[in-house]
């Protein structure tokens, strides 16, 4: 037995050394340079973030009142009714915004895809490439501006009309959806499309029959994900007066009615949980690609039997009914889009941008630095916390039948409890908007960079933790089970098996969310967290469009620079 154990241990260590060798080949000087750069940026951001008075001791009593109210939310009939109506309004805004963004994204995705222009112009690659790049550049502007800024701008056009919230979601999300849809279409196999085009079929007909059926599951999977994002944005837009749970949460927080506040928190938690659960279940039933597949360019396939045709028909009828009901609940007046008054207001606003006011250019440089520091601290908190919680949040490691608990007859109540608590915490973090987290941080912190970074960090921690847990659940279990079978202890399987397989994907998701964090600095600026976001919201509220144009240009330049740096980092780390 002792010799057998020695053989198994030797073989296990050989497998581990092989994995380490593969890691060494993939990790060059470039990776170490990026790592040192990241650590240096985080250290510098921490040093700059702590260059002010931090703790506000007078705010601790209010903070503990806030925490204690979570145990006894206000469940009076009046508040429950108000919560129900606000929840329906938030859901309706998200459904309407998603519907319009998908329509815009579908049209824009086709026009932004290289395969479409190649199909239209056949061998005229120069013209097709110019039109393709032009279409992508056209959508870069609405995509770079956060929906909160669009909402504040639309407030000046339509006031508190529901149209403001719906279009504030639809326009930037439509541009984002168009970008993703175009990439999915370009990654879809083109052989059936080329056969139809070479047979003389018109490009649109060839797309409908030769490309869309193959890309449909990927497009549908991303549509589910976009709806989850729209739900969070609908809550954020409530803060600027669009109604729904976000508006009620802000009112309760400002009036220090913490029992009511937690009632709205739990409603938002339940709404996001139901949507996440339903979205994941429908993707599994339909055989849609996972988020992991979407970021690797894989094409979704029908897995297993899928849903029966009757269930699919029922699903489509239900979706049509939900969309119809949502537009009725929202009651947006789309006739205002062509109103002469609105167009005259828009013309006056555009004229007000000129000539630009450059008097605060020097101040904007410092504020841009604060914005970068806030985004770096936020993504550092989100990445670190999301990585730690991703492993206990995954179903495939510690639950009965998992990698580290292979016996299926083991009930594992403790593991189930840990998983439930971790997933609930992640859901609560991403369900509550970042500005609300920032306001909570302002109970015990003075205004500045740190409250904004904490608000953004907690919100994105919930998102990254969930995404990284999905990465762990989608790992190929065969090499890990082989290590276990050879006698490698669980600690070595984790260090040399799971971590090397997950870290590249973790890094990619972190870089994607860093881009989002930069845009989301706008929404925490709304509550006084500093940076360019605070100045942007202040200038929009005071109709100072001459200064707004300059600040917006700086913010867009900063956003594009972060996007470029993130893309370079992802390419160098592949």
Coordinates of C-alpha atoms in Angstrom, one line a residue:
X1 CA 0.0 0.0 0.0
X2 CA 2.9 2.4 0.8
X3 CA 4.5 1.8 -2.6
X4 CA 1.2 2.3 -4.3
X5 CA 0.7 5.6 -2.5
X6 CA 4.2 6.6 -3.5
X7 CA 3.4 5.9 -7.2
X8 CA 0.1 7.8 -7.1
X9 CA 1.8 10.7 -5.4
X10 CA 4.6 10.7 -8.0
X11 CA 2.1 10.7 -10.9
X12 CA 0.0 13.4 -9.3
X13 CA 3.0 15.6 -8.9
X14 CA 4.0 14.9 -12.5
X15 CA 0.5 16.1 -13.6
X16 CA 0.9 19.3 -11.5
X17 CA 4.3 20.0 -12.9
X18 CA 2.9 19.6 -16.4
X19 CA 0.2 22.2 -15.6
X20 CA 2.8 24.5 -14.1
X21 CA 4.9 24.1 -17.2
X22 CA 1.9 25.2 -19.4
X23 CA 1.3 28.2 -17.1
X24 CA 5.0 29.1 -17.4
X25 CA 4.8 29.0 -21.2
X26 CA 1.7 31.2 -21.3
X27 CA 3.2 33.7 -18.7
X28 CA 5.9 35.9 -20.2
X29 CA 7.5 39.2 -19.3
X30 CA 4.4 41.0 -20.7
X31 CA 2.1 39.4 -18.1
X32 CA 4.5 40.3 -15.3
X33 CA 4.7 43.9 -16.6
X34 CA 0.9 44.1 -16.6
X35 CA 0.7 42.7 -13.1
X36 CA 3.3 45.2 -11.7
X37 CA 1.4 48.0 -13.5
X38 CA -1.9 46.9 -12.0
X39 CA -0.4 46.6 -8.5
X40 CA 1.2 50.0 -8.9
X41 CA -2.0 51.6 -10.0
X42 CA -3.9 50.2 -7.1
X43 CA -1.3 51.3 -4.6
X44 CA -1.2 54.8 -6.1
X45 CA -5.0 55.0 -6.1
X46 CA -5.1 53.9 -2.4
X47 CA -2.6 56.5 -1.5
X48 CA -4.5 59.3 -3.3
X49 CA -7.8 58.1 -1.9
X50 CA -6.6 58.3 1.7
X51 CA -5.2 61.9 1.3
X52 CA -8.3 63.3 3.0
X53 CA -10.3 63.0 6.2
X54 CA -12.1 59.7 6.0
X55 CA -14.2 58.6 8.9
X56 CA -17.1 60.6 10.1
X57 CA -17.7 59.4 13.8
X58 CA -21.0 61.3 14.0
X59 CA -22.5 59.1 11.3
X60 CA -22.1 55.7 13.1
X61 CA -25.4 56.0 15.1
X62 CA -27.3 56.5 11.8
X63 CA -25.4 53.6 10.2
X64 CA -26.4 51.2 12.9
X65 CA -30.0 52.4 12.7
X66 CA -29.9 51.6 9.1
X67 CA -28.4 48.1 9.7
X68 CA -30.9 47.4 12.5
X69 CA -33.9 48.3 10.4
X70 CA -33.1 45.4 8.1
X71 CA -34.5 43.0 10.7
X72 CA -37.9 44.8 10.9
X73 CA -38.9 46.3 7.5
X74 CA -42.1 48.2 7.2
X75 CA -44.8 45.8 6.1
X76 CA -47.8 48.0 6.6
X77 CA -50.6 47.7 4.0
X78 CA -49.9 51.1 2.6
X79 CA -46.1 50.5 2.1
X80 CA -46.7 47.0 0.7
X81 CA -49.1 48.4 -1.9
X82 CA -46.6 51.2 -2.7
X83 CA -43.8 48.6 -3.0
X84 CA -45.9 46.5 -5.4
X85 CA -46.7 49.4 -7.7
X86 CA -43.1 50.6 -7.7
X87 CA -41.9 47.1 -8.5
X88 CA -44.3 46.8 -11.4
X89 CA -43.1 50.2 -12.7
X90 CA -39.4 49.3 -12.5
X91 CA -40.1 46.0 -14.3
X92 CA -42.2 47.7 -17.0
X93 CA -39.4 50.3 -17.6
X94 CA -36.9 47.5 -17.9
X95 CA -39.0 45.5 -20.3
X96 CA -39.8 48.5 -22.5
X97 CA -36.2 49.7 -22.6
X98 CA -35.0 46.2 -23.4
X99 CA -37.5 45.8 -26.2
X100 CA -36.5 49.0 -27.9
X101 CA -32.8 48.4 -27.3
X102 CA -33.1 45.0 -29.0
X103 CA -34.8 46.4 -32.0
X104 CA -32.1 49.1 -32.3
X105 CA -29.4 46.5 -31.6
X106 CA -30.7 44.1 -34.3
X107 CA -30.7 46.8 -37.0
X108 CA -27.4 48.3 -35.8
X109 CA -25.8 44.9 -35.3
X110 CA -26.4 44.0 -38.9
X111 CA -25.1 47.4 -40.2
X112 CA -22.1 47.2 -37.9
X113 CA -21.2 43.6 -38.9
X114 CA -18.4 43.1 -41.4
X115 CA -20.2 40.1 -42.8
X116 CA -23.2 42.3 -43.9
X117 CA -21.1 44.8 -45.9
X118 CA -19.1 42.0 -47.4
X119 CA -22.3 40.3 -48.5
X120 CA -23.7 43.5 -50.0
X121 CA -20.6 44.5 -51.9
X122 CA -19.1 41.0 -52.5
X123 CA -15.5 41.6 -53.4
X124 CA -15.3 45.4 -53.0
X125 CA -13.5 45.0 -49.7
X126 CA -12.3 48.7 -49.6
X127 CA -15.8 50.1 -49.7
X128 CA -17.3 47.5 -47.4
X129 CA -14.6 48.0 -44.8
X130 CA -15.1 51.8 -44.9
X131 CA -18.9 51.5 -44.4
X132 CA -18.4 48.9 -41.6
X133 CA -15.9 51.1 -39.7
X134 CA -18.1 54.1 -40.2
X135 CA -21.2 52.3 -38.8
X136 CA -19.2 51.2 -35.7
X137 CA -17.8 54.7 -35.1
X138 CA -21.3 56.1 -35.3
X139 CA -22.5 54.0 -32.5
X140 CA -19.4 54.6 -30.3
X141 CA -20.8 57.9 -29.0
X142 CA -24.2 56.8 -27.6
X143 CA -22.5 53.6 -26.2
X144 CA -19.8 55.6 -24.2
X145 CA -22.3 57.8 -22.4
X146 CA -24.0 56.3 -19.3
X147 CA -27.8 56.0 -19.3
X148 CA -27.9 58.3 -16.3
X149 CA -26.5 61.2 -18.4
X150 CA -29.0 60.4 -21.2
X151 CA -31.7 60.4 -18.6
X152 CA -30.7 63.9 -17.3
X153 CA -30.5 65.2 -20.9
X154 CA -33.9 63.8 -21.8
X155 CA -35.4 65.4 -18.7
X156 CA -34.8 68.7 -20.3
X157 CA -36.7 67.5 -23.4
X158 CA -39.6 65.6 -22.0
X159 CA -39.6 66.3 -18.3
X160 CA -40.7 63.5 -16.0
X161 CA -42.6 61.7 -18.8
X162 CA -42.0 57.9 -18.7
X163 CA -40.5 58.3 -22.2
X164 CA -37.4 59.7 -20.5
X165 CA -36.6 56.5 -18.6
X166 CA -37.4 54.2 -21.5
X167 CA -35.3 56.1 -24.1
X168 CA -32.4 56.6 -21.6
X169 CA -32.2 52.8 -21.4
X170 CA -33.0 52.1 -25.0
X171 CA -30.4 54.4 -26.7
X172 CA -27.1 53.4 -25.0
X173 CA -28.1 49.8 -24.5
X174 CA -29.2 49.7 -28.2
X175 CA -25.7 50.8 -29.2
X176 CA -24.1 48.3 -26.8
X177 CA -26.4 45.5 -28.1
X178 CA -25.5 46.5 -31.7
X179 CA -21.8 46.1 -31.0
X180 CA -22.2 42.7 -29.4
X181 CA -24.7 41.4 -32.0
X182 CA -22.3 42.5 -34.8
X183 CA -19.5 40.5 -33.2
X184 CA -21.7 37.5 -32.8
X185 CA -22.8 37.7 -36.4
X186 CA -19.2 38.0 -37.6
X187 CA -18.2 35.0 -35.4
X188 CA -21.0 32.8 -36.9
X189 CA -20.0 30.2 -39.6
X190 CA -20.6 31.8 -43.0
X191 CA -20.7 28.7 -45.3
X192 CA -24.6 28.6 -45.7
X193 CA -24.6 32.4 -46.2
X194 CA -22.0 32.2 -48.9
X195 CA -23.8 29.4 -50.7
X196 CA -27.0 31.4 -50.8
X197 CA -25.2 34.6 -52.0
X198 CA -23.4 32.7 -54.7
X199 CA -26.7 31.3 -55.9
X200 CA -28.0 34.8 -56.5
X201 CA -30.1 35.3 -53.4
X202 CA -30.5 38.8 -52.1
X203 CA -28.3 39.7 -49.1
X204 CA -31.1 40.3 -46.6
X205 CA -32.8 37.0 -47.6
X206 CA -29.5 35.2 -47.4
X207 CA -29.0 36.6 -43.9
X208 CA -32.4 35.6 -42.8
X209 CA -32.0 32.0 -43.9
X210 CA -28.2 31.4 -43.9
X211 CA -26.9 33.3 -40.9
X212 CA -29.6 34.2 -38.4
X213 CA -30.7 30.6 -37.6
X214 CA -27.1 29.8 -36.7
X215 CA -26.6 32.9 -34.6
X216 CA -30.1 32.9 -33.0
X217 CA -29.2 31.2 -29.7
X218 CA -26.3 33.5 -29.1
X219 CA -28.4 36.5 -29.8
X220 CA -31.2 35.3 -27.6
X221 CA -28.8 34.5 -24.7
X222 CA -27.4 38.0 -24.9
X223 CA -30.9 39.4 -25.0
X224 CA -31.6 37.7 -21.6
X225 CA -28.5 39.2 -20.2
X226 CA -29.3 42.7 -21.5
X227 CA -32.7 42.5 -19.8
X228 CA -31.0 41.8 -16.5
X229 CA -28.8 44.9 -17.0
X230 CA -31.9 47.0 -18.0
X231 CA -33.6 46.0 -14.7
X232 CA -30.6 47.4 -12.8
X233 CA -30.6 50.6 -14.9
X234 CA -34.4 51.1 -14.4
X235 CA -33.7 51.2 -10.7
X236 CA -30.9 53.7 -11.1
X237 CA -33.0 56.0 -13.3
X238 CA -35.6 56.1 -10.6
X239 CA -33.1 58.2 -8.7
X240 CA -33.5 61.1 -11.1
X241 CA -37.2 61.0 -10.8
X242 CA -38.3 58.3 -13.3
X243 CA -40.3 56.5 -10.6
X244 CA -40.2 52.9 -9.5
X245 CA -38.2 51.3 -6.7
X246 CA -35.1 53.5 -7.2
X247 CA -37.1 56.6 -6.6
X248 CA -38.8 55.2 -3.5
X249 CA -35.5 54.1 -2.1
X250 CA -33.9 57.5 -2.6
X251 CA -36.9 59.2 -0.9
X252 CA -36.8 56.8 2.1
X253 CA -33.0 57.2 2.5
X254 CA -33.2 61.0 2.4
X255 CA -36.0 61.1 4.9
X256 CA -34.2 58.5 7.1
X257 CA -37.1 56.1 7.0
X258 CA -35.0 53.0 7.2
X259 CA -37.8 50.5 7.8
X260 CA -39.5 51.5 4.5
X261 CA -36.1 51.6 2.8
X262 CA -35.4 47.9 3.6
X263 CA -38.9 47.0 2.4
X264 CA -37.9 48.5 -1.0
X265 CA -34.5 46.8 -0.8
X266 CA -36.0 43.4 -0.3
X267 CA -38.5 44.0 -3.2
X268 CA -35.6 44.9 -5.5
X269 CA -33.7 41.9 -4.2
X270 CA -36.6 39.6 -4.9
X271 CA -37.3 41.1 -8.4
X272 CA -33.6 40.7 -9.5
X273 CA -33.5 37.2 -8.0
X274 CA -36.7 36.2 -9.9
X275 CA -35.4 37.6 -13.2
X276 CA -32.0 35.9 -12.7
X277 CA -33.6 32.6 -11.9
X278 CA -36.1 32.8 -14.8
X279 CA -33.4 33.9 -17.3
X280 CA -31.0 31.1 -16.3
X281 CA -33.8 28.5 -16.5
X282 CA -35.0 29.7 -19.9
X283 CA -31.5 29.7 -21.3
X284 CA -31.0 26.1 -20.2
X285 CA -34.4 25.0 -21.5
X286 CA -33.7 26.6 -24.9
X287 CA -30.1 25.4 -25.1
X288 CA -28.8 29.0 -25.4
X289 CA -25.1 29.8 -25.2
X290 CA -23.8 30.8 -21.8
X291 CA -22.0 34.1 -21.1
X292 CA -18.8 32.0 -21.2
X293 CA -19.6 31.0 -24.8
X294 CA -20.5 34.6 -25.8
X295 CA -17.0 35.8 -24.8
X296 CA -15.2 33.0 -26.6
X297 CA -17.1 33.3 -29.9
X298 CA -18.7 29.8 -29.7
X299 CA -22.0 29.2 -31.4
X300 CA -24.8 28.0 -29.2
X301 CA -26.4 24.6 -30.1
X302 CA -29.6 22.9 -29.1
X303 CA -28.6 20.7 -26.2
X304 CA -30.7 17.7 -25.3
X305 CA -34.3 17.7 -26.2
X306 CA -34.8 21.4 -25.5
X307 CA -38.3 22.8 -25.1
X308 CA -41.3 21.3 -26.8
X309 CA -42.8 23.3 -29.6
X310 CA -45.9 23.9 -27.5
X311 CA -43.9 25.3 -24.7
X312 CA -41.9 27.5 -27.1
X313 CA -45.2 28.9 -28.5
X314 CA -46.4 29.5 -25.0
X315 CA -43.2 31.3 -24.1
X316 CA -43.5 33.6 -27.1
X317 CA -47.1 34.4 -26.3
X318 CA -46.1 35.1 -22.7
X319 CA -43.3 37.4 -23.9
X320 CA -45.6 39.3 -26.2
X321 CA -48.1 39.7 -23.4
X322 CA -45.5 40.9 -21.0
X323 CA -44.2 43.5 -23.5
X324 CA -47.7 44.7 -24.3
X325 CA -48.6 45.0 -20.6
X326 CA -45.4 46.8 -19.8
X327 CA -45.9 49.5 -22.5
X328 CA -49.4 49.9 -21.1
X329 CA -48.2 50.3 -17.5
X330 CA -45.5 52.7 -18.5
X331 CA -47.8 54.8 -20.6
X332 CA -45.1 56.6 -22.5
X333 CA -46.3 59.1 -25.1
X334 CA -44.2 58.3 -28.1
X335 CA -45.9 61.0 -30.2
X336 CA -43.7 63.5 -28.3
X337 CA -40.7 62.2 -30.3
X338 CA -41.9 64.2 -33.3
X339 CA -43.3 67.2 -31.4
X340 CA -42.1 70.6 -32.8
X341 CA -41.6 71.8 -29.2
X342 CA -39.2 69.0 -28.5
X343 CA -37.2 69.6 -31.6
X344 CA -37.0 73.3 -30.9
X345 CA -35.7 72.5 -27.4
X346 CA -33.1 70.1 -28.8
X347 CA -32.0 72.7 -31.3
X348 CA -31.6 75.3 -28.6
X349 CA -29.7 72.8 -26.4
X350 CA -27.3 72.0 -29.2
X351 CA -26.7 75.7 -29.9
X352 CA -26.1 76.3 -26.2
X353 CA -22.9 74.1 -26.4
X354 CA -21.2 76.8 -28.5
X355 CA -18.8 78.5 -28.0
X356 CA -17.4 76.0 -25.4
X357 CA -16.3 77.4 -22.1
X358 CA -12.7 76.4 -21.4
X359 CA -12.3 78.4 -18.2
X360 CA -12.3 75.2 -16.0
X361 CA -9.9 73.1 -18.2
X362 CA -7.3 73.0 -15.5
X363 CA -9.7 71.8 -12.9
X364 CA -11.0 69.1 -15.2
X365 CA -7.6 67.5 -15.4
X366 CA -7.6 67.0 -11.6
X367 CA -11.2 65.7 -11.7
X368 CA -10.3 63.3 -14.5
X369 CA -7.5 61.9 -12.2
X370 CA -10.1 61.5 -9.4
X371 CA -12.4 59.6 -11.8
X372 CA -9.6 57.2 -12.7
X373 CA -8.7 56.6 -9.1
X374 CA -12.3 56.0 -8.2
X375 CA -12.7 53.4 -11.0
X376 CA -9.4 51.7 -10.1
X377 CA -10.3 51.3 -6.4
X378 CA -13.8 50.2 -7.3
X379 CA -12.7 47.4 -9.7
X380 CA -10.0 46.4 -7.3
X381 CA -12.6 45.9 -4.5
X382 CA -15.0 44.1 -7.0
X383 CA -12.3 41.9 -8.5
X384 CA -10.8 40.8 -5.1
X385 CA -14.2 40.2 -3.4
X386 CA -15.7 38.6 -6.5
X387 CA -12.8 36.2 -6.8
X388 CA -13.0 35.1 -3.2
X389 CA -16.8 34.6 -3.3
X390 CA -16.9 32.9 -6.7
X391 CA -15.7 29.5 -5.5
X392 CA -18.1 29.0 -2.6
X393 CA -20.9 30.4 -4.9
X394 CA -20.2 27.7 -7.5
X395 CA -22.3 24.5 -7.5
X396 CA -19.5 22.2 -8.7
X397 CA -16.9 22.4 -5.9
X398 CA -18.2 22.0 -2.3
X399 CA -21.8 20.7 -2.7
X400 CA -22.5 16.9 -2.5
X401 CA -21.4 15.3 -5.8
X402 CA -18.9 18.2 -6.4
X403 CA -15.2 18.0 -6.9
X404 CA -14.3 18.4 -3.3
X405 CA -17.3 16.5 -1.9
X406 CA -17.8 13.5 -4.4
X407 CA -20.2 11.5 -2.2
X408 CA -23.7 12.3 -3.4
X409 CA -25.3 10.6 -0.4
X410 CA -23.7 13.3 1.8
X411 CA -26.4 15.9 2.6
X412 CA -23.9 18.7 3.1
X413 CA -26.2 21.1 4.9
X414 CA -23.3 23.4 5.7
X415 CA -22.2 23.6 2.1
X416 CA -25.7 24.4 1.0
X417 CA -26.1 27.1 3.6
X418 CA -22.8 28.7 2.6
X419 CA -23.8 28.7 -1.0
X420 CA -27.2 30.2 -0.2
X421 CA -25.6 33.0 1.9
X422 CA -22.9 33.8 -0.6
X423 CA -25.3 33.9 -3.5
X424 CA -27.8 36.0 -1.6
X425 CA -25.0 38.5 -0.7
X426 CA -23.9 38.7 -4.3
X427 CA -27.5 39.2 -5.4
X428 CA -28.1 42.0 -2.8
X429 CA -24.8 43.7 -3.9
X430 CA -25.8 43.9 -7.6
X431 CA -29.5 44.5 -7.0
X432 CA -29.0 47.7 -5.0
X433 CA -27.8 50.6 -7.3
X434 CA -24.3 51.9 -6.8
X435 CA -25.5 55.5 -5.8
X436 CA -27.5 54.0 -3.0
X437 CA -24.4 52.1 -1.8
X438 CA -22.4 55.3 -2.0
X439 CA -25.1 57.1 0.1
X440 CA -24.8 54.4 2.7
X441 CA -21.0 54.8 2.8
X442 CA -21.5 58.5 3.3
X443 CA -23.0 57.7 6.7
X444 CA -19.6 57.0 8.1
X445 CA -17.3 58.6 5.5
X446 CA -16.8 62.2 4.4
X447 CA -17.7 63.0 0.7
X448 CA -14.9 62.2 -1.7
X449 CA -13.4 59.4 -3.8
X450 CA -13.8 56.6 -1.3
X451 CA -17.6 56.6 -0.9
X452 CA -18.0 56.5 -4.7
X453 CA -15.4 53.7 -5.0
X454 CA -17.1 51.7 -2.3
X455 CA -20.5 52.1 -3.9
X456 CA -19.3 51.1 -7.4
X457 CA -17.1 48.3 -5.9
X458 CA -20.0 46.7 -4.0
X459 CA -22.4 46.8 -6.9
X460 CA -19.8 45.4 -9.3
X461 CA -18.7 42.8 -6.8
X462 CA -22.1 41.3 -7.0
X463 CA -21.9 41.2 -10.8
X464 CA -18.3 39.9 -11.0
X465 CA -18.9 37.3 -8.3
X466 CA -21.8 35.8 -10.2
X467 CA -19.9 35.9 -13.6
X468 CA -16.8 34.3 -12.0
X469 CA -19.0 31.6 -10.3
X470 CA -20.3 30.7 -13.8
X471 CA -16.7 30.4 -15.0
X472 CA -16.0 27.9 -12.2
X473 CA -19.1 25.9 -13.0
X474 CA -18.2 25.7 -16.7
X475 CA -14.7 24.4 -16.1
X476 CA -13.7 21.1 -17.8
X477 CA -13.8 18.7 -14.8
X478 CA -11.8 15.9 -16.5
X479 CA -8.2 17.2 -15.7
X480 CA -9.3 18.1 -12.2
X481 CA -10.9 14.7 -11.5
X482 CA -7.7 13.1 -12.9
X483 CA -5.6 15.0 -10.4
X484 CA -8.0 13.9 -7.6
X485 CA -7.9 10.3 -8.8
X486 CA -4.1 10.3 -8.8
X487 CA -4.1 11.2 -5.1
X488 CA -3.4 15.0 -5.2
X489 CA -4.8 16.8 -2.2
X490 CA -7.6 19.3 -2.6
X491 CA -5.3 22.3 -1.9
X492 CA -3.0 21.3 -4.7
X493 CA -5.9 20.7 -7.1
X494 CA -7.2 24.2 -6.3
X495 CA -3.8 25.9 -6.6
X496 CA -2.5 24.2 -9.7
X497 CA -5.7 23.0 -11.4
X498 CA -8.6 25.4 -10.8
X499 CA -6.7 28.7 -10.5
X500 CA -4.7 28.4 -13.7
X501 CA -7.9 27.5 -15.6
X502 CA -10.0 30.3 -14.1
X503 CA -7.6 33.2 -13.8
X504 CA -7.5 34.1 -17.6
X505 CA -11.3 34.3 -17.7
X506 CA -11.4 36.1 -14.4
X507 CA -9.0 38.7 -15.7
X508 CA -11.0 39.2 -18.9
X509 CA -14.3 39.8 -17.0
X510 CA -12.5 42.2 -14.6
X511 CA -11.2 44.2 -17.5
X512 CA -14.6 44.4 -19.1
X513 CA -16.1 45.6 -15.8
X514 CA -13.4 48.2 -15.4
X515 CA -14.6 49.8 -18.6
X516 CA -18.2 49.8 -17.1
X517 CA -16.9 51.2 -13.8
X518 CA -15.4 54.2 -15.6
X519 CA -18.8 55.0 -17.2
X520 CA -20.6 54.4 -13.9
X521 CA -18.6 57.0 -12.1
X522 CA -21.2 59.4 -13.5
X523 CA -24.0 57.9 -11.3
X524 CA -22.1 58.0 -8.0
X525 CA -21.2 61.6 -8.9
X526 CA -24.9 62.3 -8.7
X527 CA -24.8 61.8 -4.9
X528 CA -21.6 63.9 -4.4
X529 CA -18.9 61.3 -4.7
X530 CA -16.6 63.5 -6.7
X531 CA -14.8 63.2 -10.0
X532 CA -16.1 64.2 -13.4
X533 CA -19.5 62.6 -12.8
X534 CA -20.3 65.2 -10.1
X535 CA -19.4 68.1 -12.4
X536 CA -21.4 66.6 -15.3
X537 CA -24.5 66.2 -13.2
X538 CA -24.1 69.7 -11.7
X539 CA -23.7 71.2 -15.2
X540 CA -26.7 69.4 -16.6
X541 CA -28.9 70.4 -13.7
X542 CA -27.9 74.1 -14.0
X543 CA -28.2 74.1 -17.9
X544 CA -24.5 75.1 -18.2
X545 CA -24.1 73.5 -21.6
X546 CA -21.0 75.5 -22.7
X547 CA -19.1 74.0 -19.8
X548 CA -20.9 70.6 -20.1
X549 CA -19.6 70.1 -23.7
X550 CA -16.0 70.5 -22.5
X551 CA -16.5 68.2 -19.5
X552 CA -18.2 65.6 -21.6
X553 CA -15.4 65.6 -24.2
X554 CA -12.9 65.0 -21.4
X555 CA -15.0 62.2 -19.9
X556 CA -15.5 60.6 -23.4
X557 CA -11.7 60.8 -24.0
X558 CA -11.1 59.2 -20.7
X559 CA -13.6 56.4 -21.4
X560 CA -12.2 55.6 -24.8
X561 CA -8.7 55.6 -23.3
X562 CA -9.7 53.1 -20.7
X563 CA -11.5 50.9 -23.3
X564 CA -8.3 51.0 -25.5
X565 CA -6.1 50.1 -22.5
X566 CA -8.4 47.3 -21.5
X567 CA -8.5 45.8 -25.0
X568 CA -4.7 46.0 -25.2
X569 CA -4.4 44.2 -21.9
X570 CA -6.8 41.5 -22.9
X571 CA -4.9 40.8 -26.2
X572 CA -1.5 40.7 -24.5
X573 CA -2.7 38.3 -21.7
X574 CA -4.3 35.8 -24.1

